[in-house]
PDB file of C-alpha atoms in Angstrom:
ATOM      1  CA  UNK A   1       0.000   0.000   0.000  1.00  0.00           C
ATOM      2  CA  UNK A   2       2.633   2.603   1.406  1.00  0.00           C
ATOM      3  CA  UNK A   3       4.822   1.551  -2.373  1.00  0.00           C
ATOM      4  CA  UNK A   4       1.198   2.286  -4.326  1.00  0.00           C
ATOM      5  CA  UNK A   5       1.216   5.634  -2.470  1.00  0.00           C
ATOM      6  CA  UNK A   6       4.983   6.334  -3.392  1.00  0.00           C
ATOM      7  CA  UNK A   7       4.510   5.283  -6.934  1.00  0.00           C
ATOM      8  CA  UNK A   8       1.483   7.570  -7.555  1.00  0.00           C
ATOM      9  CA  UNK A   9       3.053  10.632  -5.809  1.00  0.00           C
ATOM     10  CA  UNK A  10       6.268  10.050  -7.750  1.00  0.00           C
ATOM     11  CA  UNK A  11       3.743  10.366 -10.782  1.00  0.00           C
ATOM     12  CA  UNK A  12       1.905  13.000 -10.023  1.00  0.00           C
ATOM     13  CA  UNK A  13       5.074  15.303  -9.532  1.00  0.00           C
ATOM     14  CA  UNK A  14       6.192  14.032 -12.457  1.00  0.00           C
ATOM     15  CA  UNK A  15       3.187  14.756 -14.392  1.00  0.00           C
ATOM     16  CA  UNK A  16       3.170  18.590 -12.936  1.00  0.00           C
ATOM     17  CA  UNK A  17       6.928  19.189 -13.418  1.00  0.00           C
ATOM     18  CA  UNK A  18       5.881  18.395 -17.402  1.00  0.00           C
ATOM     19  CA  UNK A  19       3.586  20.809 -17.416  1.00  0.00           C
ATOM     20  CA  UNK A  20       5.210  23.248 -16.241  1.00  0.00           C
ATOM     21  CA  UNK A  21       8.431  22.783 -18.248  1.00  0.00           C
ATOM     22  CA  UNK A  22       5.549  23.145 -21.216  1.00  0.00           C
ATOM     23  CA  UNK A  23       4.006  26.301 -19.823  1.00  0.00           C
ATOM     24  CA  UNK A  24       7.727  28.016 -19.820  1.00  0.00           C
ATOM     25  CA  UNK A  25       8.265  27.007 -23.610  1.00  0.00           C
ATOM     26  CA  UNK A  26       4.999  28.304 -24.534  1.00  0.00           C
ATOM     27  CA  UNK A  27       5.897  31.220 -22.533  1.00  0.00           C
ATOM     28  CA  UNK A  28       9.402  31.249 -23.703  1.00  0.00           C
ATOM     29  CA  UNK A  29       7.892  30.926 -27.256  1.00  0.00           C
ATOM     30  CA  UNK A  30       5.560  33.272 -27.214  1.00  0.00           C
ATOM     31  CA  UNK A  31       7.629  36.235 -25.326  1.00  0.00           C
ATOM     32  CA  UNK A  32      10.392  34.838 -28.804  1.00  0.00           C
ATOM     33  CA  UNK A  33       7.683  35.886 -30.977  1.00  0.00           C
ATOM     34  CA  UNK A  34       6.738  39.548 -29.476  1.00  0.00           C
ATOM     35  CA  UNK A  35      10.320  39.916 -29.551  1.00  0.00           C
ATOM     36  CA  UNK A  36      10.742  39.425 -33.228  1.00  0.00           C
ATOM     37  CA  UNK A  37       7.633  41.454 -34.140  1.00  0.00           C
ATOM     38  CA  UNK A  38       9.670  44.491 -31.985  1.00  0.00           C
ATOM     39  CA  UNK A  39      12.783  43.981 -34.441  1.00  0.00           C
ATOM     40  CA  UNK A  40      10.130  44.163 -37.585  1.00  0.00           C
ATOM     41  CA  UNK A  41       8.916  47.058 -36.202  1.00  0.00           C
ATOM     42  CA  UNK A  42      12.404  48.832 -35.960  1.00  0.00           C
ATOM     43  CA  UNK A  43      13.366  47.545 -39.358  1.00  0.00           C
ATOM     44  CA  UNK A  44      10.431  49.312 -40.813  1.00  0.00           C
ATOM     45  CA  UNK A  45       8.494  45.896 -41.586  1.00  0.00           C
ATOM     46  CA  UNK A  46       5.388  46.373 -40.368  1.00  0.00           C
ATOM     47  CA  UNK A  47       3.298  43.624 -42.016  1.00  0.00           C
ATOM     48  CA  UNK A  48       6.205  41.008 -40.312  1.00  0.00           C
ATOM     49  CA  UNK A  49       5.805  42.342 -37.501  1.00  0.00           C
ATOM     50  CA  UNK A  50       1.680  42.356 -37.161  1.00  0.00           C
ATOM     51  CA  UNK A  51       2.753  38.307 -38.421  1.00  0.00           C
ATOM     52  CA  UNK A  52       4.313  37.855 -35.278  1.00  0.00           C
ATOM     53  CA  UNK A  53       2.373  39.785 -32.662  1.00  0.00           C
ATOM     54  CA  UNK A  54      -0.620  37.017 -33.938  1.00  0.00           C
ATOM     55  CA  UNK A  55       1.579  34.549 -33.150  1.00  0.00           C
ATOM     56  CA  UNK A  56       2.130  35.844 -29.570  1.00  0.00           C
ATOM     57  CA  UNK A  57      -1.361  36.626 -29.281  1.00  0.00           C
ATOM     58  CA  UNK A  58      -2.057  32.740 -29.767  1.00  0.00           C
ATOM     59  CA  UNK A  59       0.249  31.502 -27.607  1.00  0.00           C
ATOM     60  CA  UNK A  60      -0.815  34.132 -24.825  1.00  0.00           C
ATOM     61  CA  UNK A  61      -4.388  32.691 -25.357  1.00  0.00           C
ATOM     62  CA  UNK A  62      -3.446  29.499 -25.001  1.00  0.00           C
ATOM     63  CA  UNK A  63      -1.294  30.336 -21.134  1.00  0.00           C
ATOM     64  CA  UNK A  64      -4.175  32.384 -20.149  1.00  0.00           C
ATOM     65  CA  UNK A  65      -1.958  35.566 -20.060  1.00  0.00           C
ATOM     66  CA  UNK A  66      -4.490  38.224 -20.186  1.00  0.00           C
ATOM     67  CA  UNK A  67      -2.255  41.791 -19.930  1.00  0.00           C
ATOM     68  CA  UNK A  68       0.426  40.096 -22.820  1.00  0.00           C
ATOM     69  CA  UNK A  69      -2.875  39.158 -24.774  1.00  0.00           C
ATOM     70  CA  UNK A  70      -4.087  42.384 -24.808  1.00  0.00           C
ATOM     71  CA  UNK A  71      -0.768  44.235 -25.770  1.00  0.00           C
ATOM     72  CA  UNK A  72      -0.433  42.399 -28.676  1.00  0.00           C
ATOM     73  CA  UNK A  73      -3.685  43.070 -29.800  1.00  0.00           C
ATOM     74  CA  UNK A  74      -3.087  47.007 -29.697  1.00  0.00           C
ATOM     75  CA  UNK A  75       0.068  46.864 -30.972  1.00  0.00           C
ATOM     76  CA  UNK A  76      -1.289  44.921 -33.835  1.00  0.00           C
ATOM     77  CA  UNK A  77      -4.156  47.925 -33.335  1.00  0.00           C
ATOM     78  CA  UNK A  78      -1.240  50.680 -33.387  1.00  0.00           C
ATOM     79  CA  UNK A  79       0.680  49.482 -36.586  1.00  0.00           C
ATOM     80  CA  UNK A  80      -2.753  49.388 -39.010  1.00  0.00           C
ATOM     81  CA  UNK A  81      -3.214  52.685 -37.338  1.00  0.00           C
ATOM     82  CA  UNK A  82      -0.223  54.567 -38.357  1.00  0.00           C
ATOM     83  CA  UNK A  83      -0.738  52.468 -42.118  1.00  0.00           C
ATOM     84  CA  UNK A  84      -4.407  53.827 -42.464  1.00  0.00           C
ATOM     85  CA  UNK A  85      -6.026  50.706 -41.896  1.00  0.00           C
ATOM     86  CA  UNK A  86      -8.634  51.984 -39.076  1.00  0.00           C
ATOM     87  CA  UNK A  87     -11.339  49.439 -39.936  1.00  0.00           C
ATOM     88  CA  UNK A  88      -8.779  46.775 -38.846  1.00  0.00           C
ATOM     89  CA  UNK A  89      -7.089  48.000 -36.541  1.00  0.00           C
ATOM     90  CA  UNK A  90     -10.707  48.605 -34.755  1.00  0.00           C
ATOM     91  CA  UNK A  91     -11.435  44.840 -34.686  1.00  0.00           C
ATOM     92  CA  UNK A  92      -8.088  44.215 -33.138  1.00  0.00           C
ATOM     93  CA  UNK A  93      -8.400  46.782 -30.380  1.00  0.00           C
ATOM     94  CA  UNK A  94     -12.061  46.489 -29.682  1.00  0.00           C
ATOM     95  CA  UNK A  95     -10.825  42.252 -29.154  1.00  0.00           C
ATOM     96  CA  UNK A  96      -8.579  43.852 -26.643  1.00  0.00           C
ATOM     97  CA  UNK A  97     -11.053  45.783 -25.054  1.00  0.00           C
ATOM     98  CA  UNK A  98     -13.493  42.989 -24.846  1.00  0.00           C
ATOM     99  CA  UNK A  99     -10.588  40.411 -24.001  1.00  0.00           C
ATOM    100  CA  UNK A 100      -9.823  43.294 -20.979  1.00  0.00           C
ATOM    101  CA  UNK A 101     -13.423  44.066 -20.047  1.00  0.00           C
ATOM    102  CA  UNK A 102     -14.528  41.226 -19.061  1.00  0.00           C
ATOM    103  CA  UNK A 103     -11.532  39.620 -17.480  1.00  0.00           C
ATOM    104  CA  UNK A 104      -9.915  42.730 -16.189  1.00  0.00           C
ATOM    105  CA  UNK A 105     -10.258  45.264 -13.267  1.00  0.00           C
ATOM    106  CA  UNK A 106     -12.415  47.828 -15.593  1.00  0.00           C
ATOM    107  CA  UNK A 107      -9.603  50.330 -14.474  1.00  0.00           C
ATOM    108  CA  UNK A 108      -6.814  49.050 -15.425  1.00  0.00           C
ATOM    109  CA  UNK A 109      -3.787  50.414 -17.153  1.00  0.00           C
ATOM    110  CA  UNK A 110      -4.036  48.159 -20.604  1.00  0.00           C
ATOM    111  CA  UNK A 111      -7.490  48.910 -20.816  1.00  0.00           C
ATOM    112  CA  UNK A 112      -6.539  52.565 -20.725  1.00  0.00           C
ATOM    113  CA  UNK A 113      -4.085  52.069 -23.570  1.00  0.00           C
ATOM    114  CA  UNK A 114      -6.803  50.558 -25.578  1.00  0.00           C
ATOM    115  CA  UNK A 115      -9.050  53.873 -25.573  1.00  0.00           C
ATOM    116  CA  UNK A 116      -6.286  55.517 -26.440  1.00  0.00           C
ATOM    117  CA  UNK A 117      -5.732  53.900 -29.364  1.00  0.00           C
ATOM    118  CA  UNK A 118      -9.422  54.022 -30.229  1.00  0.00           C
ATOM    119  CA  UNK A 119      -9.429  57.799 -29.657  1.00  0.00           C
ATOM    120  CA  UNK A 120      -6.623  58.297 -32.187  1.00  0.00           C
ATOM    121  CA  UNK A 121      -8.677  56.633 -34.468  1.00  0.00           C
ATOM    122  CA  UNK A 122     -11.700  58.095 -34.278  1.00  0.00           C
ATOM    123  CA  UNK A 123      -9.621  61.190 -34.048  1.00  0.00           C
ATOM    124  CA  UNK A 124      -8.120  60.608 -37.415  1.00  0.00           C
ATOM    125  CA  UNK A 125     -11.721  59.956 -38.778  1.00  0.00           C
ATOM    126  CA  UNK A 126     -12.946  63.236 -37.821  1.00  0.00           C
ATOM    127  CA  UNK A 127     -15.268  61.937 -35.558  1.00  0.00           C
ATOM    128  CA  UNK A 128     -14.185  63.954 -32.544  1.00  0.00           C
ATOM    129  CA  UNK A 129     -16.951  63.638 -30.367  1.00  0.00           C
ATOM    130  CA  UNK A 130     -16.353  59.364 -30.388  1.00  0.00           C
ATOM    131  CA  UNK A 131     -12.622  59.467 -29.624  1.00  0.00           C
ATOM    132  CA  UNK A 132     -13.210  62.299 -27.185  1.00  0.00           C
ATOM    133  CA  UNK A 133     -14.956  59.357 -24.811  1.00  0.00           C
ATOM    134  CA  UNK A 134     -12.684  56.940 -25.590  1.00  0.00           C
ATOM    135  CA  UNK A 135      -9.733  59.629 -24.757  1.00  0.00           C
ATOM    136  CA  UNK A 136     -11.362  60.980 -21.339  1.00  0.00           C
ATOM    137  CA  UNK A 137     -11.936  56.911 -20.077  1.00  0.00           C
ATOM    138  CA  UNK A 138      -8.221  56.880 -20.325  1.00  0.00           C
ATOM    139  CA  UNK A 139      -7.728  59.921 -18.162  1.00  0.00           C
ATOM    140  CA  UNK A 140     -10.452  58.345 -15.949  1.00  0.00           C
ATOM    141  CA  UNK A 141      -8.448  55.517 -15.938  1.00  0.00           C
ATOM    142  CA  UNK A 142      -5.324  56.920 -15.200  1.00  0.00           C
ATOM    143  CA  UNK A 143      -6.250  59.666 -12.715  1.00  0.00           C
ATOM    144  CA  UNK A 144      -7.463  56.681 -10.332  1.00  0.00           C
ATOM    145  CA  UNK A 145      -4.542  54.499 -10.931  1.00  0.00           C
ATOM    146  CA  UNK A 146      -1.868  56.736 -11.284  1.00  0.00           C
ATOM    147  CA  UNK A 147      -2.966  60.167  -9.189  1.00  0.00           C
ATOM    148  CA  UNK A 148      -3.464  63.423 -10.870  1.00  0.00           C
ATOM    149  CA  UNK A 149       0.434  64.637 -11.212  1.00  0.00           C
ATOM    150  CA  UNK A 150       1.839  61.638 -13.294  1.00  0.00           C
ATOM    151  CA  UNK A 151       3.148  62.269 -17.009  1.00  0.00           C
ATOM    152  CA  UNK A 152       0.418  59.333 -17.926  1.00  0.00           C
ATOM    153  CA  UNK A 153      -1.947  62.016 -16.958  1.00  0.00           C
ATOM    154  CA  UNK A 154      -0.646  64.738 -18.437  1.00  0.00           C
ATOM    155  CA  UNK A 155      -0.861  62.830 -21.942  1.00  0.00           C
ATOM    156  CA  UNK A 156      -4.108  62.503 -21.937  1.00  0.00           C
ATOM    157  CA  UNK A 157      -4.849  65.866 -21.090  1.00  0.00           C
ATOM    158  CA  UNK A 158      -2.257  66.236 -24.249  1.00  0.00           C
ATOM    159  CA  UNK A 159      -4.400  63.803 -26.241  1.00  0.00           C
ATOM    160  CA  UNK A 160      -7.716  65.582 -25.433  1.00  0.00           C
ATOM    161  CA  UNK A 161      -6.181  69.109 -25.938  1.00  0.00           C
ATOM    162  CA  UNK A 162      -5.295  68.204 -29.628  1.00  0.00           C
ATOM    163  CA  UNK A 163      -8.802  66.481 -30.229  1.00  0.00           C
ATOM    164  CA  UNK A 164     -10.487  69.586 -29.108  1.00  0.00           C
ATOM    165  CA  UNK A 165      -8.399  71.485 -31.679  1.00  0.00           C
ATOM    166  CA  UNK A 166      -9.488  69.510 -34.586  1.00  0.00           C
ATOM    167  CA  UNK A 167     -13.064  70.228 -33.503  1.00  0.00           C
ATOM    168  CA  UNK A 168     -12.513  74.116 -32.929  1.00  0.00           C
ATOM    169  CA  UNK A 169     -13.257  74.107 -29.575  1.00  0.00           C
ATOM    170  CA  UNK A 170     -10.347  76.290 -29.005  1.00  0.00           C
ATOM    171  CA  UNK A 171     -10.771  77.277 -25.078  1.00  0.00           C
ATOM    172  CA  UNK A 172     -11.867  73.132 -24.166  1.00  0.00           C
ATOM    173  CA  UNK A 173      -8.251  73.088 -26.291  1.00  0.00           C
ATOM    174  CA  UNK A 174      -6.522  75.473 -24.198  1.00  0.00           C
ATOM    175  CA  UNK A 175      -7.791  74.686 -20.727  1.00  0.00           C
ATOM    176  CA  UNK A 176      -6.412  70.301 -21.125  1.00  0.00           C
ATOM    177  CA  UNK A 177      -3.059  71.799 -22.764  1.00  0.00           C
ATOM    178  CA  UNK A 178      -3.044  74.151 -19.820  1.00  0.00           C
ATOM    179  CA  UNK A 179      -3.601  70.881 -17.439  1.00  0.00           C
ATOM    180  CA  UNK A 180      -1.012  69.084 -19.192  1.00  0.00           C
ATOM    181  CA  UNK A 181       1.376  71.900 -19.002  1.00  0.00           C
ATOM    182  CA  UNK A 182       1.266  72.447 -15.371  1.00  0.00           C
ATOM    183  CA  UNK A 183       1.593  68.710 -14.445  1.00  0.00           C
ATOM    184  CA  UNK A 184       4.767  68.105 -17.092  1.00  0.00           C
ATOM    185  CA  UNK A 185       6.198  71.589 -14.949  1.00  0.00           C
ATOM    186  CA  UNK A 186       6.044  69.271 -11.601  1.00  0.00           C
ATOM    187  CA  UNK A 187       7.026  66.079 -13.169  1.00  0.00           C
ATOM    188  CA  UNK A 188       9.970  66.920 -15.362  1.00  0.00           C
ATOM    189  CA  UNK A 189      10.726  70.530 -14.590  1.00  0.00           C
ATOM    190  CA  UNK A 190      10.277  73.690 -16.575  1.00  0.00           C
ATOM    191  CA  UNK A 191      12.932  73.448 -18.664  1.00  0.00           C
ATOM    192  CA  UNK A 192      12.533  69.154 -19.474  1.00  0.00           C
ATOM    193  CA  UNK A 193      11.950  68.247 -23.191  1.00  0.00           C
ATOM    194  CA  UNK A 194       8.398  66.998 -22.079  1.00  0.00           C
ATOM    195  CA  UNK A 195       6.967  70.483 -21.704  1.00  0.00           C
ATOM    196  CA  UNK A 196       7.806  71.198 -25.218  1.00  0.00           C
ATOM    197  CA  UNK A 197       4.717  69.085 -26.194  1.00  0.00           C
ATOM    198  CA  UNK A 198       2.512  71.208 -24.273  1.00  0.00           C
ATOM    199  CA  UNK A 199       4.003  74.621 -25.540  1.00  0.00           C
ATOM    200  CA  UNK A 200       3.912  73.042 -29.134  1.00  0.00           C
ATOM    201  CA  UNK A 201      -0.164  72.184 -28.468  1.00  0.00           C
ATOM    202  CA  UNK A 202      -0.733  75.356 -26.904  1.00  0.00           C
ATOM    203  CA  UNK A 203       0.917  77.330 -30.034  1.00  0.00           C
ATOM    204  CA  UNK A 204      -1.098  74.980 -32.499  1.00  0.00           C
ATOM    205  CA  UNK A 205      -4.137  75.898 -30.926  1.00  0.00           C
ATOM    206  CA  UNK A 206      -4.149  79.619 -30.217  1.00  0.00           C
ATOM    207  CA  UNK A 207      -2.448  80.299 -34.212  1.00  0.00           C
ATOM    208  CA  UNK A 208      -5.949  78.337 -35.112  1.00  0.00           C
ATOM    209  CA  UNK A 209      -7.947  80.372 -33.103  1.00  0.00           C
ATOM    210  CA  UNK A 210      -6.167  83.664 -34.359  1.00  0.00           C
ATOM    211  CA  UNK A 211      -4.142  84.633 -31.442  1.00  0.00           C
ATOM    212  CA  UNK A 212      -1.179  84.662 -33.334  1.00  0.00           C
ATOM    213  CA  UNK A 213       0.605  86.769 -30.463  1.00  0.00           C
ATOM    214  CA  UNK A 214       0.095  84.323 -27.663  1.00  0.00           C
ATOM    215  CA  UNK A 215       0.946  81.242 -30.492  1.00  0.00           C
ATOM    216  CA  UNK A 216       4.262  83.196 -30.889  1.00  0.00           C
ATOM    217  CA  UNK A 217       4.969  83.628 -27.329  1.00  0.00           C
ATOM    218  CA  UNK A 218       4.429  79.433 -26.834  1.00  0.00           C
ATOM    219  CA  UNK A 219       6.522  78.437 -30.153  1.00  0.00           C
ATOM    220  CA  UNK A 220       9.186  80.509 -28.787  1.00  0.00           C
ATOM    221  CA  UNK A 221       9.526  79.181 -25.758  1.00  0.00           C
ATOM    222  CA  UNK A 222       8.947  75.412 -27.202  1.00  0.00           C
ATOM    223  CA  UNK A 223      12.114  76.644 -30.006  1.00  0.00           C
ATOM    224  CA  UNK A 224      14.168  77.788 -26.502  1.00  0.00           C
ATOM    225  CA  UNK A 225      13.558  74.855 -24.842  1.00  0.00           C
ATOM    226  CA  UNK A 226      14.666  72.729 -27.785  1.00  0.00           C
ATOM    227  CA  UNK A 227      17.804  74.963 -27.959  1.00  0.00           C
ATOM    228  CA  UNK A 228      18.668  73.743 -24.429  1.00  0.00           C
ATOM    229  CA  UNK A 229      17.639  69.976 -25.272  1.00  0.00           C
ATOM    230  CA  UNK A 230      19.679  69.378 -28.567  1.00  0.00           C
ATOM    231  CA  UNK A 231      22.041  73.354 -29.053  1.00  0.00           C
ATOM    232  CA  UNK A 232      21.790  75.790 -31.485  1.00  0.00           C
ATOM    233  CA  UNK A 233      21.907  74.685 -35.121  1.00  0.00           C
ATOM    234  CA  UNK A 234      20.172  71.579 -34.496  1.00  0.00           C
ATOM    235  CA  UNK A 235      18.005  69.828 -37.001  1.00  0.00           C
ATOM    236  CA  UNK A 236      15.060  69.082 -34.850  1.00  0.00           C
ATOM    237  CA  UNK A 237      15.053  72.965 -34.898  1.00  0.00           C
ATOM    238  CA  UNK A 238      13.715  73.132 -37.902  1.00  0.00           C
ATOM    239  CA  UNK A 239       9.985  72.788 -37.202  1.00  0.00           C
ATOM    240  CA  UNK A 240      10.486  75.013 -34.391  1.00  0.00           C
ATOM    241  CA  UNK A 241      11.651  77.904 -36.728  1.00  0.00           C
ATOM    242  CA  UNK A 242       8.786  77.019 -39.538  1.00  0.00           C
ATOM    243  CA  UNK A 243       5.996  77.146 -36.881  1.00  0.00           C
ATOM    244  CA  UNK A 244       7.428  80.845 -35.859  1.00  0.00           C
ATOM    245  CA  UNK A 245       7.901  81.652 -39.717  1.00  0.00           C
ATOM    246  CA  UNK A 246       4.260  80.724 -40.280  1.00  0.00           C
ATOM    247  CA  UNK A 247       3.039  83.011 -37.863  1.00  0.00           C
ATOM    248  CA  UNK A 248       5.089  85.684 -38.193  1.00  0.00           C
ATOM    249  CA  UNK A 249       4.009  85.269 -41.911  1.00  0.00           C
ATOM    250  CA  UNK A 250      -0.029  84.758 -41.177  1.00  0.00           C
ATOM    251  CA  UNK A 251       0.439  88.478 -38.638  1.00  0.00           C
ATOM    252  CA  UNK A 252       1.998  89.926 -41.525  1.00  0.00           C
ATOM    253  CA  UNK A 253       5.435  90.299 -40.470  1.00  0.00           C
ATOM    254  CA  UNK A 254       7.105  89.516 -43.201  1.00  0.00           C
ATOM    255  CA  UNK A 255      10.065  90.666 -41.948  1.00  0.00           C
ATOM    256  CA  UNK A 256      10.356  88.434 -39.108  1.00  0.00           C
ATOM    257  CA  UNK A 257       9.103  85.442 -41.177  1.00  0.00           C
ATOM    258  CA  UNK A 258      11.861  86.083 -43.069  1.00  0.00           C
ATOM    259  CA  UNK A 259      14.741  85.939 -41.001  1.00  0.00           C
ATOM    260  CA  UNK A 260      12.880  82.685 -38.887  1.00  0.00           C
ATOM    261  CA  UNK A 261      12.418  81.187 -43.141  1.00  0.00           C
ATOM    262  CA  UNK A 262      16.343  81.455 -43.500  1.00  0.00           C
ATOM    263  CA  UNK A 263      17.668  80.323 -40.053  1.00  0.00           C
ATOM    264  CA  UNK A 264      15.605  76.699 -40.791  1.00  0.00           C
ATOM    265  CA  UNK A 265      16.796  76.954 -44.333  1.00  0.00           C
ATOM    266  CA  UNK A 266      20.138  77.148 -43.472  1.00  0.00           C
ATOM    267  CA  UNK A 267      20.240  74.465 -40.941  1.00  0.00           C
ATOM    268  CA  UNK A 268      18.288  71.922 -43.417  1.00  0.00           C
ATOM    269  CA  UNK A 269      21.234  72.684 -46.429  1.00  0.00           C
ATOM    270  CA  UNK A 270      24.134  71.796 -43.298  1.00  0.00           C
ATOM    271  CA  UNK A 271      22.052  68.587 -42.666  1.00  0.00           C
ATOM    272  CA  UNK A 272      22.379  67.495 -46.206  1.00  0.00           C
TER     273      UNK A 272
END
């Protein structure tokens, strides 16, 4: 009896150390696969990569790994994105957002990055008022999870700022860039690159609106800032010059537009 007992608990732990040496080469397999699909992505093959984030997605499925599930889905959501393809990358994200729904804490952080990626969508589409919800569940999301002064936050704020924009609601526009602003300013510090973003969206918005003035004021702090970040003669200066141009241009100072139109021009033929 007492041999019976030994030989069945000598097979059960062999049974259980099988498994798990299977779960780690699924796991090991499928974390091989995401990694591949990142080296597509930085090689500028896109398709490959989406290939291989399916592949991950199957094998996450299959270990019941809902958060690496979900991530491949919206990256595979992300990369039809940026190629146009918003009608599939929908079905992928909305599978992520059902996958995280109803297995997931409704707050949490993936879930978060889904709406995001729906509100850039629906952004892109014009439809502001749809990715506006999706946008402001994300900043729902990530006030509770990550408190109100985290760059997460401030993001969003970016994220609804520019959506707002696009739908001329210029002061909606102003008051989230404003939000993001002063959270980057506590975060990073007034003179990080992070704050740039903010000055860039506040610039965007008030040269749409008409307040060319104040749009100056914002792209020329954003171009001193960058001055700091990369030194003068840079060329990531380059936008930074054309936004001032433009403006300078649209207030009728041609002058000024001028001499902002040949310091860009003149870094862009040294960068050749």
């Amino acid at each position: 009896m007492i041999t019976t007992l030994k030989n069945i608990s000598t097979s059960a732990l062999i049974v259980l150390a099988s498994l798990y040496h299977a779960s780690g080469q699924s796991n090991a397999l499928a974390e091989n696969y995401v990694q591949q699909a990142i080296d597509f992505r930085k090689n500028m093959k896109p398709d490959s990569a989406i290939v291989y984030y399916e592949k991950a997605s199957m094998e996450f499925n299959k270990l019941g790994n809902i958060v690496k599930l979900i991530d491949s889905y919206n990256q595979i959501g992300i990369i039809l994105t940026r190629q146009d393809q918003y009608e599939l990358a929908k079905t992928y994200l909305n599978k992520a957002l059902s996958t995280g729904l109803s297995t997931l804490d409704s707050n949490n952080l993936d879930i978060a990055m889904t709406y995001i990626s729906l509100g850039v969508i629906y952004n892109a589409e014009e439809n502001y008022e749809q990715s506006l919800i999706y946008h402001y569940k994300a900043l729902n999301i990530r006030l509770i999870k990550l408190g109100a002064n985290h760059a997460d936050v401030a993001t969003s704020y970016g994220n609804i700022g520019n959506v707002h924009r696009n739908n001329k609601d210029y002061d909606l526009s102003i008051d989230a860039h404003l939000k993001a602003l002063s959270i980057r300013e506590k975060v990073f510090g007034p003179n990080s690159a992070e704050i740039i973003e903010s000055y860039l969206g506040l610039g965007n918005t008030y040269r749409e609106s008409k307040a060319f003035d104040t749009a100056l004021e914002y792209f020329e702090k954003a171009l001193k800032n960058k001055i700091i970040q990369r030194g003068e003669g840079h060329k990531d200066l380059v936008k930074f010059y054309k936004y001032i141009s433009d403006v300078c241009y649209l207030k009728g100072d041609q002058l000024k537009g001028d001499e902002y139109k040949t310091q860009y021009k003149e870094i862009e033929q040294k960068s050749q």
